[in-house]
Coordinates of C-alpha atoms and ligand atoms in Angstrom, one line a residue:
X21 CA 61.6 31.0 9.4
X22 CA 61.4 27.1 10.1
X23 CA 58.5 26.0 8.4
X24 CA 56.9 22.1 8.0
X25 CA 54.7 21.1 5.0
X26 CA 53.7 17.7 5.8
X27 CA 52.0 16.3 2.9
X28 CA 53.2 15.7 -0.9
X29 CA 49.6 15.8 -2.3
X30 CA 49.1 19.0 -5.1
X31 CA 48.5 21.2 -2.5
X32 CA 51.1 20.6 -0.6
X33 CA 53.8 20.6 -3.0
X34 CA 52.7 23.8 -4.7
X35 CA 52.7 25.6 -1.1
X36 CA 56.6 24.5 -0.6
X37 CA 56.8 25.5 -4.2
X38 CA 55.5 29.1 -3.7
X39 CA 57.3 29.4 -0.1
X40 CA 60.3 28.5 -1.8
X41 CA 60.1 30.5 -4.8
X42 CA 59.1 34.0 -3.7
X43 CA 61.0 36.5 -5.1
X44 CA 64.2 38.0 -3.9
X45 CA 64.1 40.6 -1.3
X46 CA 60.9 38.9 0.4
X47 CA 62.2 36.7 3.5
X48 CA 62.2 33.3 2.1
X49 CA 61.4 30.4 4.7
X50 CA 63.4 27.1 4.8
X51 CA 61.0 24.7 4.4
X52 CA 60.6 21.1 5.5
X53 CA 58.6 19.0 2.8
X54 CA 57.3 16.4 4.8
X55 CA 55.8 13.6 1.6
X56 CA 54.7 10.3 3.4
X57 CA 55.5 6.6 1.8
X58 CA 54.8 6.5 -1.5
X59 CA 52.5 3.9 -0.4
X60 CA 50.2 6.3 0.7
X61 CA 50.7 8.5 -2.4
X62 CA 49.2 5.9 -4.9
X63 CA 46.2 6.3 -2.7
X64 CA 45.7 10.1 -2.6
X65 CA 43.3 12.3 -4.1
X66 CA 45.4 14.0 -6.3
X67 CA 46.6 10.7 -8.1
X68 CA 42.9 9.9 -8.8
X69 CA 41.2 13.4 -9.5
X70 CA 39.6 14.1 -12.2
X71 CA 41.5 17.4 -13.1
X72 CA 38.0 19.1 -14.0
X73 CA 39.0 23.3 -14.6
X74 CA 36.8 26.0 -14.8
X75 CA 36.3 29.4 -13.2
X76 CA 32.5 29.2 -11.9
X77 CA 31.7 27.1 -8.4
X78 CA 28.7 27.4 -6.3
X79 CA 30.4 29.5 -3.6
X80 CA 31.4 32.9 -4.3
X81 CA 34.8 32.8 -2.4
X82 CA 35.8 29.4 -4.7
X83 CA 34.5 31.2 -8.1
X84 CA 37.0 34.2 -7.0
X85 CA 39.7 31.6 -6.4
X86 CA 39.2 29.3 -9.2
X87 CA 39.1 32.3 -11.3
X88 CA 42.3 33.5 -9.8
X89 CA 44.0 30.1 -10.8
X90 CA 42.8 29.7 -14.2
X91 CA 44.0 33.2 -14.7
X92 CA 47.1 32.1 -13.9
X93 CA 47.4 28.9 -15.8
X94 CA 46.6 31.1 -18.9
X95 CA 49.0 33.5 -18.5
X96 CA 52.3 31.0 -18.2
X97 CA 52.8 28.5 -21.0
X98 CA 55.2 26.5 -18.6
X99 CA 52.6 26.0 -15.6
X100 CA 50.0 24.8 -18.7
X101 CA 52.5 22.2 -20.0
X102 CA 53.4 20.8 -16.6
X103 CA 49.9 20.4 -15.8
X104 CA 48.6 19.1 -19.1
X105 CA 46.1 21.7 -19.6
X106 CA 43.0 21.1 -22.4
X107 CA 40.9 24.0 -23.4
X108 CA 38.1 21.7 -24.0
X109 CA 35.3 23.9 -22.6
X110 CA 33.0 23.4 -19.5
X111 CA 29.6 23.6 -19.0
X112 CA 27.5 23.8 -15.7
X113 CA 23.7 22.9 -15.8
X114 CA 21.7 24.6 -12.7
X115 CA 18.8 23.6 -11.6
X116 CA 15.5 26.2 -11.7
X117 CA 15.8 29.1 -9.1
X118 CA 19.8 28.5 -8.3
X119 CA 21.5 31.5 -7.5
X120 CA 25.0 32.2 -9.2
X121 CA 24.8 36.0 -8.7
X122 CA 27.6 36.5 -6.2
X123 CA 29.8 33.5 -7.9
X124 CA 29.6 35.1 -11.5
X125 CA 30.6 38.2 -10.0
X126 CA 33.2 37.0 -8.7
X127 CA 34.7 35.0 -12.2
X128 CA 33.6 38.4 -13.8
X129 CA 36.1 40.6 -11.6
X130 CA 39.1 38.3 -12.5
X131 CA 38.3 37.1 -16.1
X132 CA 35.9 39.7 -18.0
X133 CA 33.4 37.7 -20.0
X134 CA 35.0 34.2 -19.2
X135 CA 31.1 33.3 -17.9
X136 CA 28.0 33.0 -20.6
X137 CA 24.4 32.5 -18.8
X138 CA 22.8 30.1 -21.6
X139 CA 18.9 28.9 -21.0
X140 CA 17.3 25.3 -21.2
X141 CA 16.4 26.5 -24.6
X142 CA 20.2 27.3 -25.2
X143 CA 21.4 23.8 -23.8
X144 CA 19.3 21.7 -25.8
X145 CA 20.7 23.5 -28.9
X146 CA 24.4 23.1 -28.0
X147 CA 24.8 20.5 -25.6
X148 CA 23.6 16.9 -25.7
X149 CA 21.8 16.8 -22.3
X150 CA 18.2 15.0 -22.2
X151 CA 15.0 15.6 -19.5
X152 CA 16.1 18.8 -17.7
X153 CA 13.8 20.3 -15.5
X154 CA 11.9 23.4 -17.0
X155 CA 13.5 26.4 -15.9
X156 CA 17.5 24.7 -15.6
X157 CA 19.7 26.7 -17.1
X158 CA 23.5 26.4 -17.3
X159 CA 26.9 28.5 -16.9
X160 CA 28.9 28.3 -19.8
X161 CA 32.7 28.6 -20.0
X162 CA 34.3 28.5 -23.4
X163 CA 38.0 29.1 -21.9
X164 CA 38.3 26.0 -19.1
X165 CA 38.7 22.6 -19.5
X166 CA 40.5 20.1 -17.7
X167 CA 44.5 19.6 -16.1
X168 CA 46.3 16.4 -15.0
X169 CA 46.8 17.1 -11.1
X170 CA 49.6 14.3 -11.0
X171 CA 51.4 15.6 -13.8
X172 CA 51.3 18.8 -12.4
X173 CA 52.5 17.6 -8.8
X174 CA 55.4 15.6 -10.1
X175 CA 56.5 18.6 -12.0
X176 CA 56.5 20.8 -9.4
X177 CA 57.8 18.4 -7.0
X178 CA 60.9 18.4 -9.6
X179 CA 61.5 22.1 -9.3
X180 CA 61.5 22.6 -5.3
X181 CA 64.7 24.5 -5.0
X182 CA 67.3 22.3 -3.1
X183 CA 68.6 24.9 -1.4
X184 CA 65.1 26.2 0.0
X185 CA 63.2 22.9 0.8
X186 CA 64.4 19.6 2.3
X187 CA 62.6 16.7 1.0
X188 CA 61.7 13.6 3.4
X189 CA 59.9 10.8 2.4
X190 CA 58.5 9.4 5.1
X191 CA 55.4 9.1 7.2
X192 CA 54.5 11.4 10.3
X193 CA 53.3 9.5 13.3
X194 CA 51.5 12.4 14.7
X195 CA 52.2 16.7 15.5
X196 CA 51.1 18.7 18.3
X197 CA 50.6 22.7 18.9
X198 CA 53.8 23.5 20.2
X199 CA 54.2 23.1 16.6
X200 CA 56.1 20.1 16.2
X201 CA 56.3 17.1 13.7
X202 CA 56.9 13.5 15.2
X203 CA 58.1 11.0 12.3
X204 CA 57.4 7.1 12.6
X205 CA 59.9 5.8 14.6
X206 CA 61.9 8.8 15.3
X207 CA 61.4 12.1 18.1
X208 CA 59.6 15.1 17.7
X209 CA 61.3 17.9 15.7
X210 CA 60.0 21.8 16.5
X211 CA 59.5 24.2 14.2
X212 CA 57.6 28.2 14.1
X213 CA 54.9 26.7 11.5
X214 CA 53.6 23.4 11.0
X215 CA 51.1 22.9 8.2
X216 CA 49.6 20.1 7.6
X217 CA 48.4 19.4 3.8
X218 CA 47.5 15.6 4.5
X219 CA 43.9 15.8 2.3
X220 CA 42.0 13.0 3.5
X221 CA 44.3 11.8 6.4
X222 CA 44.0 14.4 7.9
X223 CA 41.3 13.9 10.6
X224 CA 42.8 10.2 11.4
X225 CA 46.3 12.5 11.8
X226 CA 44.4 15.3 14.0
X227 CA 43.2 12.4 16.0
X228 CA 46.1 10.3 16.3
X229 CA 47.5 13.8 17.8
X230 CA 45.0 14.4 20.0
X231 CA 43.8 17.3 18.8
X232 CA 40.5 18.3 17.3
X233 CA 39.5 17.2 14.2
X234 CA 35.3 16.9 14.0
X235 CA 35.1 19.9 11.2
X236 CA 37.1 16.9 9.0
X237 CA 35.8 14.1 7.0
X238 CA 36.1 12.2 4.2
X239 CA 34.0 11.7 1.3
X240 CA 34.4 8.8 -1.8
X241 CA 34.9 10.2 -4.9
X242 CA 34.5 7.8 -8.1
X243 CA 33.9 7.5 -11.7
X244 CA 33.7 5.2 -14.5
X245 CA 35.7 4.9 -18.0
X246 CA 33.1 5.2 -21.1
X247 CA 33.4 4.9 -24.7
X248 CA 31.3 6.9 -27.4
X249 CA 31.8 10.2 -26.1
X250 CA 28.9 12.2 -27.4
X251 CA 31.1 15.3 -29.9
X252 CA 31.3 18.6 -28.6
X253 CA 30.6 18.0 -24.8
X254 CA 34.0 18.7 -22.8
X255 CA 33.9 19.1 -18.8
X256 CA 30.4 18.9 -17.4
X257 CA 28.5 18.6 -14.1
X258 CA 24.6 18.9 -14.2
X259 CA 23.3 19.6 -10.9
X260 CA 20.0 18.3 -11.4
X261 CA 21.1 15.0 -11.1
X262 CA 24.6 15.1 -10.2
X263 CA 26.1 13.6 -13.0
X264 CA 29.9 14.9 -13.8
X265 CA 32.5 13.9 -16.6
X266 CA 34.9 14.8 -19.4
X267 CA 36.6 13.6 -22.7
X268 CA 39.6 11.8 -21.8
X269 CA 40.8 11.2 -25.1
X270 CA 39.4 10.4 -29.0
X271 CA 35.7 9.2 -28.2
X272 CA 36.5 8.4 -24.6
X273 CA 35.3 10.4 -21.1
X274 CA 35.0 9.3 -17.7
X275 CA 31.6 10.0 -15.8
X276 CA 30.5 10.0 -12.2
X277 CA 27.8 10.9 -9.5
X278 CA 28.0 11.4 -6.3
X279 CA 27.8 8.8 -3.5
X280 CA 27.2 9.0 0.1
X281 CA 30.4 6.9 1.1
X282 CA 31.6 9.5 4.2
X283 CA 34.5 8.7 6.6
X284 CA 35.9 6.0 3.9
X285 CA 40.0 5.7 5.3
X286 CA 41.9 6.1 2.2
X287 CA 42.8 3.0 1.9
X288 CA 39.5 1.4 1.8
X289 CA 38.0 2.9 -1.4
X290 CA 36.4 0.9 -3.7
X291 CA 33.7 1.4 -6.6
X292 CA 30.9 -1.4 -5.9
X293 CA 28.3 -2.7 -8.5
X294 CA 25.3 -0.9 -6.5
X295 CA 27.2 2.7 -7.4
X296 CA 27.7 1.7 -11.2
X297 CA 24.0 1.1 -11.5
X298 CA 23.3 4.3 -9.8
X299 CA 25.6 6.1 -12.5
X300 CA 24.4 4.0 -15.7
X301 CA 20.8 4.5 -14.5
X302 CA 21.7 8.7 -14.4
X303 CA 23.6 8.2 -18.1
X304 CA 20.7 6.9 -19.5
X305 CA 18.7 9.2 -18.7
X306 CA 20.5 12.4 -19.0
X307 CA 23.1 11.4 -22.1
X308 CA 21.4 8.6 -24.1
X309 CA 23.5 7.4 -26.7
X310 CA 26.5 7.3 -24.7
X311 CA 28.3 4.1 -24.2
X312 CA 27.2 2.9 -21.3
X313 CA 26.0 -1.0 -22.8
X314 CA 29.8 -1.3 -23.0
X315 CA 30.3 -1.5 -19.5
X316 CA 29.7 -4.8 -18.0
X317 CA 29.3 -5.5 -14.7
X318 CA 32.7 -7.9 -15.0
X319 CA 34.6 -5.0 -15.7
X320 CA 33.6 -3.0 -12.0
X321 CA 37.5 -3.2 -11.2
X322 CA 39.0 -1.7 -14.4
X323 CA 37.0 0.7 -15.5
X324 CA 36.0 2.2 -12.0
X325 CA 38.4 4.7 -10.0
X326 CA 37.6 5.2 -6.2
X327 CA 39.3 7.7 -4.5
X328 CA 38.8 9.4 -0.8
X329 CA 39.4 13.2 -0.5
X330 CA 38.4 15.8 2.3
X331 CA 35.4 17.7 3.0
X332 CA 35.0 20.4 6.2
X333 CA 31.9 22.2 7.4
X334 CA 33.1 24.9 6.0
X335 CA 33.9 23.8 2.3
X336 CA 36.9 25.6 0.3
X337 CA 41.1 25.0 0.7
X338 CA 42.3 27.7 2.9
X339 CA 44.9 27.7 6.0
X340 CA 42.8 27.1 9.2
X341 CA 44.5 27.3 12.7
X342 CA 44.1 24.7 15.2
X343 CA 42.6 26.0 17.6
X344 CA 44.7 25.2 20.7
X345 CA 48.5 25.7 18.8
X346 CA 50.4 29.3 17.5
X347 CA 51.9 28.2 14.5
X348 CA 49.9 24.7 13.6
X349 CA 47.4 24.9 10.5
X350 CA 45.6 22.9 7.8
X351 CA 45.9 23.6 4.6
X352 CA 42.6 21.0 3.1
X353 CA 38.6 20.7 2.8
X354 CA 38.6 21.3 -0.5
X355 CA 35.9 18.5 -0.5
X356 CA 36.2 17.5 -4.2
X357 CA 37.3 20.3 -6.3
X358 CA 40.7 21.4 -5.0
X359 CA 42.3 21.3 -8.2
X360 CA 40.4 24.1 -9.3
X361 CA 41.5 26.4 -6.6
X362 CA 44.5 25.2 -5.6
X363 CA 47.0 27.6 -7.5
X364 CA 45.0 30.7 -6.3
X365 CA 44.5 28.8 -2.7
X366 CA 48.3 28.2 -2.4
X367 CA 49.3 32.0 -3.3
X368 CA 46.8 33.1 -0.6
X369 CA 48.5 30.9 2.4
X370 CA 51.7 32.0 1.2
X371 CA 51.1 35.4 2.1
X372 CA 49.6 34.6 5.1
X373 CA 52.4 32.1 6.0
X374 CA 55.4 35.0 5.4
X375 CA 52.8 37.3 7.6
X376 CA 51.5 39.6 4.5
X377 CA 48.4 39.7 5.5
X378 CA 46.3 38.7 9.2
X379 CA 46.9 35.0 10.1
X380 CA 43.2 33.4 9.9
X381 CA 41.6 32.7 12.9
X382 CA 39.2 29.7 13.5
X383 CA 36.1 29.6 11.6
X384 CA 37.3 32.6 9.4
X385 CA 37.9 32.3 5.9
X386 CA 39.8 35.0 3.9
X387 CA 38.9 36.5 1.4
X388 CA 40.9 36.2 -1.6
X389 CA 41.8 39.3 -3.3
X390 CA 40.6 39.7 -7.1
X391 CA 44.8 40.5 -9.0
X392 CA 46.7 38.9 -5.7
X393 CA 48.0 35.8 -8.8
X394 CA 50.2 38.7 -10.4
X395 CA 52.4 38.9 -7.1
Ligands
LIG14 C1 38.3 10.7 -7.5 C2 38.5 12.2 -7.3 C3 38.2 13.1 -8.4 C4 38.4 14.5 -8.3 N1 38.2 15.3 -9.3 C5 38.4 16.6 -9.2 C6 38.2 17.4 -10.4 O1 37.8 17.0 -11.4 N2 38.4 18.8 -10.2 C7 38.8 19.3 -9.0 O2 39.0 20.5 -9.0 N3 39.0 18.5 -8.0 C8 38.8 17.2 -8.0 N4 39.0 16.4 -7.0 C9 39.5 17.0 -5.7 C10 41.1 17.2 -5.8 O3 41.7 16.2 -6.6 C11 41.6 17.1 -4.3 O4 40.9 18.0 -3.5 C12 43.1 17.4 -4.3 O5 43.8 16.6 -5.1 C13 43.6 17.3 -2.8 O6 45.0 17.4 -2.8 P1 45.7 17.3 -1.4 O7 47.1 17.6 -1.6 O8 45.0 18.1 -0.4 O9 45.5 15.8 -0.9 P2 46.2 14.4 -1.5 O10 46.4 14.4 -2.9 O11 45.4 13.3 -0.9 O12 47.6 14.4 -0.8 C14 47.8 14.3 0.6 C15 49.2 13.8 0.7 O13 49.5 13.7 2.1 C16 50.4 12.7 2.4 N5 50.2 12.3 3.8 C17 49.1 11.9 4.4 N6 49.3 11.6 5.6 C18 50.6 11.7 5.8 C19 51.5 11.6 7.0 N7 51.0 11.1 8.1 N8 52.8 11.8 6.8 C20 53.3 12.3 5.6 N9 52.5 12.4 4.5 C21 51.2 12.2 4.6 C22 50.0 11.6 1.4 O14 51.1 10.8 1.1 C23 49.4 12.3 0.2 O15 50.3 12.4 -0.9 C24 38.9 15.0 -7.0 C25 39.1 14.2 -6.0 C26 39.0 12.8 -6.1 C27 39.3 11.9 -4.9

């Protein structure tokens, strides 16, 4: 099988690394790995992200995945070097009422006991966290922490087999359904699967095809350098006001909240002074005694990382046909925390790709299958 991986991104390079490394006696695909300029690569997500690693996320189907992937990381010392792992711990503050039924049973069914329920009671006793609302509580994992997804992309990018996957730098102009991939400058070249592992450019592709692409957009992602990292805090999100972070380094963290910058081209990200304000407003209140007087406006450009990756209706990385092609498929929508997932996610498509299990359909998501990282 003939198959086209356009996009050098994580996620794309660990599906042409798992197509091209299944083991003998399993047909293995020749595999086209389709990277883009490296132009465009300085502005992807996975050079920017965060690399926040945990099992637990809000939807059920991402806890079983995430799980699934951190499982994995533990288990092979060479996958936790490549991607710079830290144990550093994570915590997850819910607000009152929040269900996390279905997700914790989901973490629970992969890692036994990887998930501790703590109350607001609990927080205030081991975390740093000030003015929750009554009733928050938080999801503790002592076992996460936090990876570098461009270490980890480079390193796999240096172990694609030769043999198994064909490396071209350059950009695609635009694919269509027979499937086929159309390089700048040059004519379209056929293939019996295209998937397309673009992250955020991949509705301005989809369009630029003529094919449908409204399920895609993207989102800005950013966050902000700090010093006087408060002790014993390691990766963090508090859902009752958004605000997100982890250490970086001796006294050191970066820290973020959410904005409401959607359809921002790659290209054009960029952390403004309004968005700092909003995030040193949130620090004050929720982690006084951080160092937030040591960021001054002046230093907007430095200490600020902007970064574009992309959300779908339907949130969570899986392979989802398009709709009017046999073989043609994305492979994004992790919308901001496809790191977590991806190892798991990538496994998944791979069985799907070498026709292990039912091609998805559109609008269907799989379901992953708790044990399915030991194949
Ligand atoms: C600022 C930020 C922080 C984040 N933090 C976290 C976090 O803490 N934890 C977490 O789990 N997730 C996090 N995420 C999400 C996660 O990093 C991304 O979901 C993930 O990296 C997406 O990987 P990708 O391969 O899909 O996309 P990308 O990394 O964007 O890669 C897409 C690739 O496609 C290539 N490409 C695009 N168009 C073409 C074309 N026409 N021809 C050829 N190649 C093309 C580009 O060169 C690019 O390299 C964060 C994201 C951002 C932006």
């Amino acid at each position: 099988m003939r198959i086209a991986v356009v996009g050098g991104g994580l996620l794309g390079a660990l599906l042409a690394w798992r197509l091209a490394t299944v083991p003998q006696g399993r047909a293995r695909p020749r595999i086209d790995l389709w990277t883009g300029s490296p132009r465009r690569r300085d502005r992807d997500a996975t050079s920017s992200s965060g690399g926040m690693f945990r099992a637990f996320e809000t939807s059920p189907r991402d806890s079983a995945l995430a799980a699934l992937s951190l499982a994995e990381l533990r288990s092979d010392a060479a996958l936790r070097d490549w991607a710079a792992f830290r144990e550093v711990g994570s915590v997850v503050v819910r607000p009152p009422g929040a269900d996390a039924d279905a997700s914790l049973r989901a973490v629970e069914a992969v890692l036994p006991g990887q998930a501790e329920l703590v109350d607001l009671a609990g927080i205030s006793r081991m975390f740093p966290f000030h003015g929750l609302p009554r009733g928050s509580y938080a999801v503790v994992e002592r076992r996460a922490g936090h990876v570098s997804p461009d270490r980890l992309r480079d390193e796999v990018l240096a172990r694609l087999p030769v043999a198994a996957v064909n490396r071209l730098a350059c950009d695609v102009a635009r694919v269509d359904a027979t499937p086929s991939v159309c390089p700048v400058g040059g004519t379209p070249i056929g293939y019996e699967v295209v998937v397309l592992a673009t992250g955020p450019w991949t509705p301005a592709l989809l369009a630029r095809s003529g094919l449908d692409g409204t399920e895609y957009r993207t989102k800005q992602i950013e966050y902000t350098r700090f010093t006087g990292w408060p002790d014993g805090l390691g990766v963090f999100v508090d859902e009752t006001s958004g605000l997100y972070g982890r250490p970086t380094g001796r006294g050191t963290g970066i820290l973020g909240v959410p904005t409401e910058r959607w359809d921002v081209r790659p290209s054009a990200a960029v952390a403004d002074q309004d968005g700092v304000e909003r995030l040193l407003d949130t620090v004050r209140t929720r982690l006084p005694g951080t160092g937030a007087s040591l960021l001054q406006p002046a230093a907007v450009g430095t200490r600020c990382v902007a970064a574009v990756d992309c959300y779908h209706d339907t949130p969570g990385v899986t392979l989802r046909a398009i709709p009017s092609g046999e073989g043609l498929f994305t492979f994004t929508g992790g919308s901001g925390g496809a790191v977590k997932t991806a190892l798991a996610a990538t496994r998944e498509a791979t069985r799907l790709l070498l026709g292990e299990a039912p091609r998805p359909s559109p609008g269907r998501l799989p379901v992953p299958a708790p044990g399915s990282w030991r194949a």
